[in-house]
Tab-separated table of C-alpha atoms in Angstrom:
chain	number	residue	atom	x	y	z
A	8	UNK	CA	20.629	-32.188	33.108
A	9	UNK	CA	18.323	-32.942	29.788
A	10	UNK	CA	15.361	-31.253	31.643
A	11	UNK	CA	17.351	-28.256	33.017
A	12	UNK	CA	18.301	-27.499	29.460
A	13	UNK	CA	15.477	-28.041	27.848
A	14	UNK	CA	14.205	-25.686	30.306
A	15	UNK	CA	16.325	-23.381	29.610
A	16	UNK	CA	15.793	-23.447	26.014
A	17	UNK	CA	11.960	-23.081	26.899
A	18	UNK	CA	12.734	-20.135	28.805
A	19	UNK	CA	14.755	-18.473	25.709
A	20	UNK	CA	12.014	-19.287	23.295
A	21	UNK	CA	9.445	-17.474	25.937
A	22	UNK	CA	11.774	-14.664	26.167
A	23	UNK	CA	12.480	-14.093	22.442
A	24	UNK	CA	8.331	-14.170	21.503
A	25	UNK	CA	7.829	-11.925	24.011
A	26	UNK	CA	10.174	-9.296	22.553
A	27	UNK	CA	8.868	-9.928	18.741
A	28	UNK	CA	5.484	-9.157	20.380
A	29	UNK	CA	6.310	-6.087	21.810
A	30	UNK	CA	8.365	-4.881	18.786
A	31	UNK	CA	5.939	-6.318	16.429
A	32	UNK	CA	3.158	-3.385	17.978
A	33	UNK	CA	5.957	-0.813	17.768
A	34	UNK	CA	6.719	-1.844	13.887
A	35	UNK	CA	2.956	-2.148	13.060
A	36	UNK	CA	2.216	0.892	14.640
A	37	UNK	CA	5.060	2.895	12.949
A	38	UNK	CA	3.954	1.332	9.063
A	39	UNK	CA	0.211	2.094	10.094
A	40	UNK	CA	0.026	4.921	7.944
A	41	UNK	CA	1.581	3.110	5.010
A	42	UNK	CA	-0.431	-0.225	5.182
A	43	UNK	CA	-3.543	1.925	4.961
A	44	UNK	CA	-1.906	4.065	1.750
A	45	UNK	CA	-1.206	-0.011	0.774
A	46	UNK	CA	-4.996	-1.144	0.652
A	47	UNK	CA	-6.251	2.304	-0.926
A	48	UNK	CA	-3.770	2.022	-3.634
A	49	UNK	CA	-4.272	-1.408	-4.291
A	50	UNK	CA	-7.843	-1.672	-4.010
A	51	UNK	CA	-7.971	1.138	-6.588
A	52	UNK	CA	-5.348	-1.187	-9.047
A	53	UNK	CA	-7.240	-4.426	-9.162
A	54	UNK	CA	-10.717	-2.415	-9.728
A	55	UNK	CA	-12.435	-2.168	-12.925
A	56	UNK	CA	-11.536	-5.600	-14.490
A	57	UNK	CA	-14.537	-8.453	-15.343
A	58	UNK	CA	-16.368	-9.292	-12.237
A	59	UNK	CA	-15.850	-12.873	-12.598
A	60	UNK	CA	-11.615	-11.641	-12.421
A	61	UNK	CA	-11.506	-9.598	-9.577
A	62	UNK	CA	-10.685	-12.347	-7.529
A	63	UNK	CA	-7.575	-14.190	-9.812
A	64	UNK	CA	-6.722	-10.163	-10.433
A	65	UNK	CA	-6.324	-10.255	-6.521
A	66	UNK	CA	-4.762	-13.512	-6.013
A	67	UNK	CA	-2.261	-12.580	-9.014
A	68	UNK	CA	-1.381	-9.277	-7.249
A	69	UNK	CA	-0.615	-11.147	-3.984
A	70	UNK	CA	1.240	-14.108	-5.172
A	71	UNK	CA	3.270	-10.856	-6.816
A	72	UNK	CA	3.327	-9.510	-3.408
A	73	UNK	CA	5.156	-12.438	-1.734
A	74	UNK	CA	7.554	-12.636	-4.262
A	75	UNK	CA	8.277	-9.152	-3.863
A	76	UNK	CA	8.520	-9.731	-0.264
A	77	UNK	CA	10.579	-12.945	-1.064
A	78	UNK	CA	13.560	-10.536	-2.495
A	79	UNK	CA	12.933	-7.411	-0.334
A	80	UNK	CA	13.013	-8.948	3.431
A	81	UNK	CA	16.478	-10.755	2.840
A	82	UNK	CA	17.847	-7.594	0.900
A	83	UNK	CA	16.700	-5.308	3.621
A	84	UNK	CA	18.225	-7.643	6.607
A	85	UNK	CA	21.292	-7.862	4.510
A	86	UNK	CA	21.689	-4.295	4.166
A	87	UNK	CA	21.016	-3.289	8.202
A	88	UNK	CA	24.314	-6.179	8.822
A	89	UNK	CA	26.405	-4.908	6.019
A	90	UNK	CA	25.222	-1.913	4.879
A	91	UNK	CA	23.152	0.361	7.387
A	92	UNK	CA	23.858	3.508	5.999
A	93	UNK	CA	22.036	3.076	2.836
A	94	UNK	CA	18.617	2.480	5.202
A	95	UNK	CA	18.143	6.507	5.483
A	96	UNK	CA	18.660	6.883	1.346
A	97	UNK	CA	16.530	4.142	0.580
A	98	UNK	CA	13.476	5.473	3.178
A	99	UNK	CA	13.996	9.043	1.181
A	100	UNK	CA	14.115	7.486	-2.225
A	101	UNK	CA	11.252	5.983	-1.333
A	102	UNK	CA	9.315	8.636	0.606
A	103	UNK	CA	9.859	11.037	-2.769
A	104	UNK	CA	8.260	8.498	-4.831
A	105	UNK	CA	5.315	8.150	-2.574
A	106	UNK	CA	5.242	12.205	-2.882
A	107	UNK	CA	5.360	12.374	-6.603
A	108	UNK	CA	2.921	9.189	-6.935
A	109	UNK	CA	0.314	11.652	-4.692
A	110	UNK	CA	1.056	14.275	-7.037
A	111	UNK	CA	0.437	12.973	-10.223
A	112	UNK	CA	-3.076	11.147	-8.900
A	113	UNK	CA	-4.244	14.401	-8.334
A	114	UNK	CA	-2.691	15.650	-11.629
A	115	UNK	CA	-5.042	12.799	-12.948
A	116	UNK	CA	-8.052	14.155	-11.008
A	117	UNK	CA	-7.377	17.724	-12.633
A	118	UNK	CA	-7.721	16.467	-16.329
A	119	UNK	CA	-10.750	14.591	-15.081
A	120	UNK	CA	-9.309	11.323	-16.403
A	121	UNK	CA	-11.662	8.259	-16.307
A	122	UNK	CA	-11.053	6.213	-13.420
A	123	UNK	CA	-11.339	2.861	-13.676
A	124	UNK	CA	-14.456	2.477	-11.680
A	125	UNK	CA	-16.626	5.913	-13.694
A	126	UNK	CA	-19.383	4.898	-16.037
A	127	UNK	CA	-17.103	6.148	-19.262
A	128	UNK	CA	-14.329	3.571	-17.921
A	129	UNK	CA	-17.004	0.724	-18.133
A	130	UNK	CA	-18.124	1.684	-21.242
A	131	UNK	CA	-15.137	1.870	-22.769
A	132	UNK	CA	-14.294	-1.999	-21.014
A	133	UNK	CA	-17.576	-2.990	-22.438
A	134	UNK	CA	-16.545	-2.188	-26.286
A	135	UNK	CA	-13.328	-4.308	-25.876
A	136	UNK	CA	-12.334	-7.294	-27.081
A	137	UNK	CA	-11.558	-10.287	-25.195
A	138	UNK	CA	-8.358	-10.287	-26.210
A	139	UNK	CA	-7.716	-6.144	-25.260
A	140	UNK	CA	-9.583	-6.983	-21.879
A	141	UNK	CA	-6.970	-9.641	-21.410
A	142	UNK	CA	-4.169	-7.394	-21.907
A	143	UNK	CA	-5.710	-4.851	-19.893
A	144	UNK	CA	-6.095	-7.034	-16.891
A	145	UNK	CA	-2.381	-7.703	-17.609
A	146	UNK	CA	-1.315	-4.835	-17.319
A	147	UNK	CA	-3.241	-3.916	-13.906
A	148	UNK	CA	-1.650	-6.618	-12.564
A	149	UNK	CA	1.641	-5.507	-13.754
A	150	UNK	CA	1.502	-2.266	-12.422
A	151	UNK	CA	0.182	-2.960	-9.232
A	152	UNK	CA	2.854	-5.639	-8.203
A	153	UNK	CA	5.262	-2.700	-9.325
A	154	UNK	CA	3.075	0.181	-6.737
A	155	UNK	CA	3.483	-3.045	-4.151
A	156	UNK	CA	7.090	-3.177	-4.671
A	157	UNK	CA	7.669	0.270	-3.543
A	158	UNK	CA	5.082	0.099	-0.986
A	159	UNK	CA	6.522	-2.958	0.549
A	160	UNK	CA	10.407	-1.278	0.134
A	161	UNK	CA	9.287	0.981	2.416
A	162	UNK	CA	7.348	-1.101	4.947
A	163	UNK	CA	9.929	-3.761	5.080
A	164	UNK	CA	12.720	-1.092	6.198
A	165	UNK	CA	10.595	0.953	8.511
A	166	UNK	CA	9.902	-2.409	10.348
A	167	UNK	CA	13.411	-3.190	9.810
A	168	UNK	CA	14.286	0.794	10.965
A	169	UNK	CA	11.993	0.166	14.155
A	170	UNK	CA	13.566	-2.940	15.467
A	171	UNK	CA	17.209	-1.810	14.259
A	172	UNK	CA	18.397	-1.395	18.302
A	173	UNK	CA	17.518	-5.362	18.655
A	174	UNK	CA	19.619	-8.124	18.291
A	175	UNK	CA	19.959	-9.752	14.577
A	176	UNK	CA	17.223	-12.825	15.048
A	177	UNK	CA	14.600	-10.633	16.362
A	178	UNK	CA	14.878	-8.668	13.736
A	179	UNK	CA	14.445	-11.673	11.057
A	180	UNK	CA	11.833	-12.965	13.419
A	181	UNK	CA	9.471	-9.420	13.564
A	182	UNK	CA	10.022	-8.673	9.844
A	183	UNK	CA	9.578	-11.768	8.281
A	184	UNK	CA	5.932	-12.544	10.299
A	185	UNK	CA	5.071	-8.899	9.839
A	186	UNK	CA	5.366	-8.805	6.290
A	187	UNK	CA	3.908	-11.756	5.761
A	188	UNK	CA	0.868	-11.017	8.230
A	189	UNK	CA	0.693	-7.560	6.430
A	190	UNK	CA	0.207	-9.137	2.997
A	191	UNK	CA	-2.429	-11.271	4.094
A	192	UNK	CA	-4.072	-8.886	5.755
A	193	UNK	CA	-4.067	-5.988	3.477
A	194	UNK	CA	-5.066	-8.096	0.313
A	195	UNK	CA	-7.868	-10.014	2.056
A	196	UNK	CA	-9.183	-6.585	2.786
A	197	UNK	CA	-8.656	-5.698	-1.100
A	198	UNK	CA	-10.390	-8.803	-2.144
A	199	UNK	CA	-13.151	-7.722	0.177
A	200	UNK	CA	-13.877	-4.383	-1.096
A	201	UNK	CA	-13.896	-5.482	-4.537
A	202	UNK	CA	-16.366	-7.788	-3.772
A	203	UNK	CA	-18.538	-5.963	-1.650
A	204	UNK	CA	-21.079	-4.883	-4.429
A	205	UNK	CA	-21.420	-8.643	-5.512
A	206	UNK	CA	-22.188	-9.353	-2.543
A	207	UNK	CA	-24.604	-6.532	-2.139
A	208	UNK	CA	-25.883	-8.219	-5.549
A	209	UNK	CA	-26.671	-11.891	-4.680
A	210	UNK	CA	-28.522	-10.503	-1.414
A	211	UNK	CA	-30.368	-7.845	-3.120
A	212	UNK	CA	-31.656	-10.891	-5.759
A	213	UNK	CA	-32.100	-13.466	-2.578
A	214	UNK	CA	-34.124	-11.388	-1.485
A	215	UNK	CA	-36.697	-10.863	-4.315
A	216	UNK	CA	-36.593	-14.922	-5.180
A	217	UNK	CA	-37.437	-15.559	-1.427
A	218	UNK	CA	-34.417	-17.247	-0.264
A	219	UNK	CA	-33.895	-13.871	2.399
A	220	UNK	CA	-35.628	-11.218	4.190
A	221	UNK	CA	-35.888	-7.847	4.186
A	222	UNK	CA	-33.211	-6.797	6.021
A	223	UNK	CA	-30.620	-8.685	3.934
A	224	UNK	CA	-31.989	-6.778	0.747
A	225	UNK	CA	-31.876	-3.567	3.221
A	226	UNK	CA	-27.923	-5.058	3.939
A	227	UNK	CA	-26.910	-5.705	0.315
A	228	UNK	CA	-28.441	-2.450	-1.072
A	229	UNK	CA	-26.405	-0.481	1.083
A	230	UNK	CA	-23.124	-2.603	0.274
A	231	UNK	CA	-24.342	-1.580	-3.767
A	232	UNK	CA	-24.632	1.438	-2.843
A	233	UNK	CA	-21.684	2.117	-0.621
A	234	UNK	CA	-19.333	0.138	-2.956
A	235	UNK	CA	-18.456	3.227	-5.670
A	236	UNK	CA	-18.281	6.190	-2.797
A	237	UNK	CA	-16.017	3.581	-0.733
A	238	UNK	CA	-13.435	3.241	-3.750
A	239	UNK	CA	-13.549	6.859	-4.203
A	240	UNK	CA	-13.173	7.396	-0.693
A	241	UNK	CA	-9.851	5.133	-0.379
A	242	UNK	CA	-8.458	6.768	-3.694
A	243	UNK	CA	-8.801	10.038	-1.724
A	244	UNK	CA	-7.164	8.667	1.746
A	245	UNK	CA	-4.689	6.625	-0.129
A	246	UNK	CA	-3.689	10.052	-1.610
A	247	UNK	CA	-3.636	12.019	1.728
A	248	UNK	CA	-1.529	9.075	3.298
A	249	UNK	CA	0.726	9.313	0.140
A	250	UNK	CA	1.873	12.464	1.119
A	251	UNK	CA	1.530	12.371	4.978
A	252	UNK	CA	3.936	9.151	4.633
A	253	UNK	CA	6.356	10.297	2.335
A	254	UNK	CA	6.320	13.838	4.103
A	255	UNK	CA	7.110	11.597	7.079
A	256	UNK	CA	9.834	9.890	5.545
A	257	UNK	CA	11.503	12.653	4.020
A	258	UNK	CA	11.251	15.497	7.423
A	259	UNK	CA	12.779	12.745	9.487
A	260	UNK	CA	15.395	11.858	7.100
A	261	UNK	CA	16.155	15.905	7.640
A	262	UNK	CA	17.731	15.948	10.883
A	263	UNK	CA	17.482	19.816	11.375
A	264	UNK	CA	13.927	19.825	9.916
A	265	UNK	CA	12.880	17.454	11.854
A	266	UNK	CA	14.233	19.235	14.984
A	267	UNK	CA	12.231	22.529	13.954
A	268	UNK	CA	9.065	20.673	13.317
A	269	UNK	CA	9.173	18.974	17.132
A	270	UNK	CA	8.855	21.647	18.872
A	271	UNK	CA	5.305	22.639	16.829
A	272	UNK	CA	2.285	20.369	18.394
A	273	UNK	CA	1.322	17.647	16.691
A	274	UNK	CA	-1.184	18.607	14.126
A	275	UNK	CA	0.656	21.704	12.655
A	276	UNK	CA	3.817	18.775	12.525
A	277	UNK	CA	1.404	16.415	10.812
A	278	UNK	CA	0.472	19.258	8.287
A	279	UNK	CA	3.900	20.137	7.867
A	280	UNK	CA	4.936	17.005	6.992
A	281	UNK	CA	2.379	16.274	4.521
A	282	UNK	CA	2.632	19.606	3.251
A	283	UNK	CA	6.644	18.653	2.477
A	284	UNK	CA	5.142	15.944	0.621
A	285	UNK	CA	3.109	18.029	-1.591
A	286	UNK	CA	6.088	20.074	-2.480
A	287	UNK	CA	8.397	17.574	-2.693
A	288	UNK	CA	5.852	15.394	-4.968
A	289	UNK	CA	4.990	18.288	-7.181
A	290	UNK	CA	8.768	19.683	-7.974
A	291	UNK	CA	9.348	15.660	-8.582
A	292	UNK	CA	6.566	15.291	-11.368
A	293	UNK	CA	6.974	18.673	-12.829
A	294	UNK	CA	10.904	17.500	-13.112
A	295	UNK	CA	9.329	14.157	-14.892
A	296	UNK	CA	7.289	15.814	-17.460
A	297	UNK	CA	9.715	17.720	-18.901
A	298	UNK	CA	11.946	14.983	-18.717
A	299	UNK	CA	9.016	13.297	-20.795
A	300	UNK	CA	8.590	16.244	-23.034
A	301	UNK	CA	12.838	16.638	-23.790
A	302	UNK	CA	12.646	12.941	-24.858
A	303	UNK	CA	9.292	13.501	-26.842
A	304	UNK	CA	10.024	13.015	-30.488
A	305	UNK	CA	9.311	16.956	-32.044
């Protein structure tokens, strides 16, 4: 009887990883768009600090990460037992925030602020003290555990939205691993990027002492070269995906927009949506400033 039943349990445990696996592909493909919007952003954050901090920067922003994670996987399962109508508000509260962070990046772009990876930026690192670059790095940190918080609001319930039709332990089961796998994997791609042109570096200068060849100078010239036009190029997709997600987000929580836009095909639905994001992220930070500019002391 021992063996039947441990049989049997064997045959439960088979059953139940073979559904996380199959709803762990429909989650990841559902929060694909976000997870990408996830390394742009955040590979943009941690940039522009010392070379020799990128990496504790990183490590900071993920140990962050987890600990936002830590709070937001239990809320969110909480909420889908007790509490599953609040799972459309919170996508949509979320959604317009992605919208009006979109909107003011590209309110940045317009008054041609420094980024943090230009040539004034590093000038302006290089008169600091060590004290002001200390604070600085602070405060990257700070505010890129507080973009992850949002960012990981809104992956943890989409997973949690995807895998709502499935009993209560898959669920735990698909979004714990998921957000965990999705932390690891999007900052060990951020740590990556920010240390491609080092890397590009210690090849270029293996090369001239000897220790390489040609074609790893040829390999870590490109990766110097490619590093700046890579960051610029996420800042602009991590933009894009701002307002295609949060376009998402918000036409779906619109039953009768969402409707309308079905029956288009799906690139003029993809436009649509991202161009609800543009609107909705542009009435949202023209509603801020003048918040900002009523509370302005005169």
């Amino acid at each position: 009887m021992a063996g039947v039943s441990l049989l049997a349990l064997l045959d439960d445990i088979a059953t139940l990883l073979d559904d996380v696996a199959v709803l762990s592909k429909v989650a990841a493909k559902n929060t694909a768009g976000l997870l990408a919007d996830d390394l742009a952003v955040n590979a943009e954050q941690v940039s522009g600090v010392r070379p020799e901090r990128e990496l504790p920067v990183v490590w900071a922003v993920t140990k962050g990460s987890f600990l936002n994670k830590l709070i937001l996987v239990p809320a969110a399962l909480l909420m889908s037992l007790y509490a599953p109508w609040l799972m459309t508000p919170v996508l949509m509260l979320g959604g317009t925030y992605l919208c009006f962070e979109g909107a003011e990046k590209i309110h940045g772009w317009f008054l041609h602020k420094p980024t943090a990876s230009s040539p004034q930026s590093r000038l302006q690192h290089l008169s600091l003290s060590k004290d002001d670059l200390l604070h600085l790095e602070k405060d990257k940190i700070r505010g890129a555990i507080r973009t992850d918080f949002i960012l990981s609001a809104e992956i943890v319930v989409i997973i949690l939205d995807s895998v709502a039709h499935t009993s209560f332990t898959n669920q735990v089961v698909v979004v714990a691993s998921l957000a965990i796998f999705f932390t690891l994997a999007v900052y060990g791609l951020v740590a990556a990027i920010v240390k491609m042109d080092d890397l590009g570096l210690y090849l270029v200068e293996a090369e001239k002492v000897g220790n390489k060849g040609p074609i790893s100078g040829f390999l870590g010239r490109s990766l110097v070269n490619a590093a700046a036009p890579l960051m610029r190029t996420l800042s602009v997709l991590g933009t894009i995906a701002m307002f295609l997600v949060g376009g998402g987000i918000l036409v779906h929580g619109w039953p009768w927009l969402y409707q309308w836009l079905e029956q288009l095909s799906s690139l003029w639905s993809i436009l649509a949506e991202m161009g609800v994001g543009v609107i909705t992220g542009s009435v949202a930070l023209g509603l801020i400033m003048l918040l900002r500019k009523l509370r302005a002391p005169s």
